[in-house]
Each structure stands twice: as structure tokens, then as C-alpha cells.
Coordinates of N, CA and C in Angstrom, one line a residue:
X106 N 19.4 15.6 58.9 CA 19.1 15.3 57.5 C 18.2 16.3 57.0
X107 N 18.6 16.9 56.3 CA 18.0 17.7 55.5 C 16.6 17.7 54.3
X108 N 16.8 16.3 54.0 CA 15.8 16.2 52.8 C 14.9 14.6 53.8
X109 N 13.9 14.1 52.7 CA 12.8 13.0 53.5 C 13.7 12.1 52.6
X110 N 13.8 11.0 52.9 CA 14.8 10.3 52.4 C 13.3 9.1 51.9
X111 N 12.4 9.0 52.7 CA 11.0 8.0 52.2 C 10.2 9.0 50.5
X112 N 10.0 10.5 51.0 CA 10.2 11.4 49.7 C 10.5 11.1 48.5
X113 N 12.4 11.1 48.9 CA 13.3 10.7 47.6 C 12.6 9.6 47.1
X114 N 12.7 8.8 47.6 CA 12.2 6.8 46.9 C 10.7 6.7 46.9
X115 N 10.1 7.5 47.0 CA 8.8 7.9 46.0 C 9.0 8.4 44.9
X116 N 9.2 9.7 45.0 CA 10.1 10.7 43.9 C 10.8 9.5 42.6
X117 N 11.2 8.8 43.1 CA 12.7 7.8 42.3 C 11.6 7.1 41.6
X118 N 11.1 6.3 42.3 CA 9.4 5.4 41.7 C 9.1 6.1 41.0
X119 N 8.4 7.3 41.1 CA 7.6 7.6 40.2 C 8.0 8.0 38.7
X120 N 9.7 8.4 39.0 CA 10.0 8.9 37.8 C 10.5 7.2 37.1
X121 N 10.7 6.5 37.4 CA 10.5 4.9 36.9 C 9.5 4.7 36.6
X122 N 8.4 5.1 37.3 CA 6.9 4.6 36.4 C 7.0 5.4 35.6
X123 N 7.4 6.4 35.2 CA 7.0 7.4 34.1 C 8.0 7.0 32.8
X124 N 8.8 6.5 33.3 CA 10.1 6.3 32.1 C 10.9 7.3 32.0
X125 N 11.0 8.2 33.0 CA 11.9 9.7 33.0 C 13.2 9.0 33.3
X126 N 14.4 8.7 32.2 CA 15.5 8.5 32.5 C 16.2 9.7 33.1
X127 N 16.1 11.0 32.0 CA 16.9 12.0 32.8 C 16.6 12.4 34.7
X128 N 15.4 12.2 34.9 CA 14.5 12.4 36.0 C 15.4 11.1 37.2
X129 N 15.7 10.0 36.5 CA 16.1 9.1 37.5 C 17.8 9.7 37.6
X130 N 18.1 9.5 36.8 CA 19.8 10.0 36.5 C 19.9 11.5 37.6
X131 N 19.3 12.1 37.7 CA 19.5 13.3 38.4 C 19.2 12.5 39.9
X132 N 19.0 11.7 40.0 CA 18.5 11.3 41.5 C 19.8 10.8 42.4
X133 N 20.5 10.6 41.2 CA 21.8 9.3 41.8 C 23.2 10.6 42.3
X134 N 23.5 10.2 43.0 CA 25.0 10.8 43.2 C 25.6 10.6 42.1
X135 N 27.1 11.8 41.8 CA 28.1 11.3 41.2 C 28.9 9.7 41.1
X136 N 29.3 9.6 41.7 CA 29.7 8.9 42.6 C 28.8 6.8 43.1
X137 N 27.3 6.9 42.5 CA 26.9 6.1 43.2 C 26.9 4.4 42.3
X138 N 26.4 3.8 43.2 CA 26.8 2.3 42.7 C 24.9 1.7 42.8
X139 N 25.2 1.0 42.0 CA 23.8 0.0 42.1 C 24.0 -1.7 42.0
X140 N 23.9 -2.0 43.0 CA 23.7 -3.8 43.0 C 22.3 -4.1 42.9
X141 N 22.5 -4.7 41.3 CA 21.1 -5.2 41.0 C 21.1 -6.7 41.0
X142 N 20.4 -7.3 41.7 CA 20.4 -8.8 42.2 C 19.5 -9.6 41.2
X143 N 18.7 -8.5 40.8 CA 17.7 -9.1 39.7 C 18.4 -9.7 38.1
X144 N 19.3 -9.1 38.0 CA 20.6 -9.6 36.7 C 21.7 -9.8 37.7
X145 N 22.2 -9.6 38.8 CA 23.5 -9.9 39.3 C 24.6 -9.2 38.7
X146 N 24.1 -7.7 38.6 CA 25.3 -6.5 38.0 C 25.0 -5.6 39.0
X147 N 26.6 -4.8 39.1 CA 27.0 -4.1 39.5 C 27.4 -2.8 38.6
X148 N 26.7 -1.8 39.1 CA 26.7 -0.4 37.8 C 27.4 0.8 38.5
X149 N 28.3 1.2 38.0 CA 29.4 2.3 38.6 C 28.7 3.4 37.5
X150 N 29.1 4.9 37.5 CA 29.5 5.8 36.8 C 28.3 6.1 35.7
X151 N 28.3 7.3 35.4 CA 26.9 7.8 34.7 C 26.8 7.1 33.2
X152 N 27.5 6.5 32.8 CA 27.2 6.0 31.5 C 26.5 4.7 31.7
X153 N 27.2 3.9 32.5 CA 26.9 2.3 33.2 C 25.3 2.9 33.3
X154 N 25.0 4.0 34.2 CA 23.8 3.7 34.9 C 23.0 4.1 33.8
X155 N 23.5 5.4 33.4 CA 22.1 5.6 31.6 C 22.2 4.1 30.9
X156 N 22.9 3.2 30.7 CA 22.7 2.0 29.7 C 21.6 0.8 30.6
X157 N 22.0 1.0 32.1 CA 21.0 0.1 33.1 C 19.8 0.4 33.0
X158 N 19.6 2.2 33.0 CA 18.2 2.1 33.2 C 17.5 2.6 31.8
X159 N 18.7 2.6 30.9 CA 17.9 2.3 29.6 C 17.1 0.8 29.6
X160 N 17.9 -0.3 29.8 CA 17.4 -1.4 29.7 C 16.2 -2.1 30.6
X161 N 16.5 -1.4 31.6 CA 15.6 -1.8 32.7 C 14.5 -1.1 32.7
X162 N 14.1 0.5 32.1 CA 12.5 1.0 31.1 C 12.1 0.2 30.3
X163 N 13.4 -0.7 29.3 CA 12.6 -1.1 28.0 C 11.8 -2.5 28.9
X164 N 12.5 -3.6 29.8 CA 12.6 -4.2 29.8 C 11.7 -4.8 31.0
X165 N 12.1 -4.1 32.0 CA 11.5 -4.2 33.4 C 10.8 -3.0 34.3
X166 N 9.7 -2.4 33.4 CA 8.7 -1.3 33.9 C 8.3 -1.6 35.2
X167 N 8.4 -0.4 36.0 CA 7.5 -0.6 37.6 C 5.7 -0.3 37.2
X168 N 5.3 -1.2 37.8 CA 3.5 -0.3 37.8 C 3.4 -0.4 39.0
X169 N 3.2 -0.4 40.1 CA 3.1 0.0 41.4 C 3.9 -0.2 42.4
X170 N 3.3 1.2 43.2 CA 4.5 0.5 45.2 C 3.6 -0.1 46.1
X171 N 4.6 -1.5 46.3 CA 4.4 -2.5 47.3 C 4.3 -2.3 48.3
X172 N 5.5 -2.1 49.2 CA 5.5 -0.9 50.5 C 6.3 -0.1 50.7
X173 N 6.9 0.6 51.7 CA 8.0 1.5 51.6 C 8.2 1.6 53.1
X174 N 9.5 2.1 53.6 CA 9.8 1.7 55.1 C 10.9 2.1 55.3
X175 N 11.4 2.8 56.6 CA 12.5 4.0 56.7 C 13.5 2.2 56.7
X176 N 14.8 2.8 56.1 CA 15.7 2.0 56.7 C 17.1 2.3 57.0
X177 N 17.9 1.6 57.7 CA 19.3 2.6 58.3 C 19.8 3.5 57.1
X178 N 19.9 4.7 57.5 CA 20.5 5.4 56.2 C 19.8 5.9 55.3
X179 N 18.2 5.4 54.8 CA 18.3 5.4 53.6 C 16.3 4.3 53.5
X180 N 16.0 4.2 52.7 CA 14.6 4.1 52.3 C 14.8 2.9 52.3
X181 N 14.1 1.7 52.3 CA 13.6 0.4 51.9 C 12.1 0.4 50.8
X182 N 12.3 0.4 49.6 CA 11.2 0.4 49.0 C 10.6 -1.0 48.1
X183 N 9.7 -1.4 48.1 CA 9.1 -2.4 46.8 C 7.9 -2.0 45.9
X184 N 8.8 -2.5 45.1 CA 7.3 -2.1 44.0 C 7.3 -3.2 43.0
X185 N 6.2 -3.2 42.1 CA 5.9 -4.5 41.1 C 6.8 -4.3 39.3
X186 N 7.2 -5.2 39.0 CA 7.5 -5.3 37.9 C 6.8 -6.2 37.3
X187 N 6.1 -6.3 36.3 CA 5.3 -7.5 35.7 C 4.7 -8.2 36.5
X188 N 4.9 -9.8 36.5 CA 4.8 -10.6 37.9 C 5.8 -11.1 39.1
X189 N 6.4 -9.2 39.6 CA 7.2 -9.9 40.3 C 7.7 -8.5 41.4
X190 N 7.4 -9.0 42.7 CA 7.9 -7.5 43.5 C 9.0 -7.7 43.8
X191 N 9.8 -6.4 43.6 CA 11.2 -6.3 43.7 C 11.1 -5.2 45.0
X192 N 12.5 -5.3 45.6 CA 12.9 -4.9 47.0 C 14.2 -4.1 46.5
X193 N 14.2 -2.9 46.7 CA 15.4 -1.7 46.5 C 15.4 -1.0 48.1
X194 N 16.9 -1.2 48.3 CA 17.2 -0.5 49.4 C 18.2 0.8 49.0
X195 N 17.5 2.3 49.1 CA 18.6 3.1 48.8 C 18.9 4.0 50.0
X196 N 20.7 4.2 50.1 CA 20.8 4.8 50.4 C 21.3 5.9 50.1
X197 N 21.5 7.3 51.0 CA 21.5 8.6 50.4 C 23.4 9.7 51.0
X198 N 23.3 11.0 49.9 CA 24.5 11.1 50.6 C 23.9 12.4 51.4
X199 N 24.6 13.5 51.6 CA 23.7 14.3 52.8 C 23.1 15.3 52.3
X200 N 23.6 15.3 51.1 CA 22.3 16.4 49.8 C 20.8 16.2 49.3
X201 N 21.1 14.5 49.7 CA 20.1 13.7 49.7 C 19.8 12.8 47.6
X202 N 21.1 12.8 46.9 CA 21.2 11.9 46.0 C 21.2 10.8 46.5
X203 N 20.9 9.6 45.6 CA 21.1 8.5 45.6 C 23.0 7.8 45.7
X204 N 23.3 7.3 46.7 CA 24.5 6.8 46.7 C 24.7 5.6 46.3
X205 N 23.5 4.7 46.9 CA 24.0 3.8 46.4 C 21.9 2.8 46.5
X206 N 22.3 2.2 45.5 CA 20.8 1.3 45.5 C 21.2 -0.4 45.7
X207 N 20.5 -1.1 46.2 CA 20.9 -2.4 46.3 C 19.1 -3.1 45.8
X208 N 19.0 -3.8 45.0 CA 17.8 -4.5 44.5 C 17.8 -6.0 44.0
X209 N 16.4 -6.7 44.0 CA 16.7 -7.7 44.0 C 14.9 -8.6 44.4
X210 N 14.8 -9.6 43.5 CA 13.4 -9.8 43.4 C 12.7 -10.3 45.2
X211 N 11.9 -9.9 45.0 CA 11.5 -10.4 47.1 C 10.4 -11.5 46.7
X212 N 9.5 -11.9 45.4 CA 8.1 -12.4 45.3 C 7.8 -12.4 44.2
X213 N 7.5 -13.2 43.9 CA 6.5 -13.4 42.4 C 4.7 -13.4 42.9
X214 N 4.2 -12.7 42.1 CA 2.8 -12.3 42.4 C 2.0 -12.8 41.3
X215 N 0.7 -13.2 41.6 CA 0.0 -14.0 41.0 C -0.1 -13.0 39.9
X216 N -0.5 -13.7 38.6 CA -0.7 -13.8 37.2 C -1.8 -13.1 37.0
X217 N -3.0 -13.1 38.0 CA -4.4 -12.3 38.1 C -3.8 -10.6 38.3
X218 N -3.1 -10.5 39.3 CA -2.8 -9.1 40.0 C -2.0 -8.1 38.7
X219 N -2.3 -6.9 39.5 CA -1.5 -6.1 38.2 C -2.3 -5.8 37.0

């Protein structure tokens, strides 16, 4: 493997804290899919995913990482949304884009935090 694959899903975070759509869009393979468990969609193809993470900047901002942790293939990361830490597993192709993301809420966090 050529690239840090824990790197990449920093890198991905932070351009989601920033709101850098084009910045996330360059992350993803051609090719990649996202199962988001948090709405129960499945996003194919670069237009699907520009309208996803249009909605999911306006809608569901990251402000921090929860933890982060090698996983088969590919990163296991969490970070907070509002009041609620979400769990994204990405994995990578060997250029080191995003292939495919799988996410989906892990915890609701107290009302104080954040």
C-alpha cells in the first residue's frame, strides 16, 4: 500500500469539517459507493454523491474525531455530528481513493458536550 489509509480518513474529516465539497469529491473513486445508515441511502456516481454531501454539509456538520482505528482494508473512523457520533468505515482502491464508505450513527452524546 502505497498511501496511509488512517491519513486518507483524517484528510476526508477534515475536509468535512471545513465544508470543502470539491475537497471531499476528489477523495472518492470513480467508481465508489456510500451506504449511509444514518438516512438508509445508497449513493452511486459523482452527481448522487455531490447532492449527498451537499445535503449532509447543510444538514449534518462534523465538529470533531471520536476515534480512528486501522480496519481490514481500509480506516474505521468516528466523529461527532450535533448530538450524535457517527461510525464511517472506508475502504480504499490501491491509489488510495475512497471506494467505498459505509456509515451509520454508533451514540448519541450528551447535550452538554460539543
Amino acid at each position: 500500500m502505497s498511501f496511509d489509509p488512517m491519513a486518507v480518513a483524517v484528510d476526508w474529516l477534515d475536509a468535512y469539517r471545513a465544508c470543502d465539497i470539491e475537497a471531499i469529491l476528489a477523495m472518492y473513486a470513480e467508481d465508489a459507493v456510500v451506504h449511509c445508515g444514518c438516512d438508509d441511502l445508497t449513493i452511486t456516481g459523482r452527481e448522487g454523491l455531490r447532492a449527498y454531501w451537499a445535503d449532509r454539509l447543510r444538514k449534518k456538520p462534523a465538529t470533531e474525531l471520536d476515534d480512528l482505528q486501522p480496519s481490514q482494508g481500509g480506516t474505521m473512523i468516528s466523529y461527532i455530528t450535533g448530538n450524535n457520533v457517527v461510525n464511517a468505515v472506508l475502504a480504499f482502491d490501491s491509489a488510495g481513493k475512497i471506494k467505498s464508505l459505509s456509515c451509520g450513527p454508533l451514540q448519541q452524546v450528551s447535550s452538554s458536550s460539543c
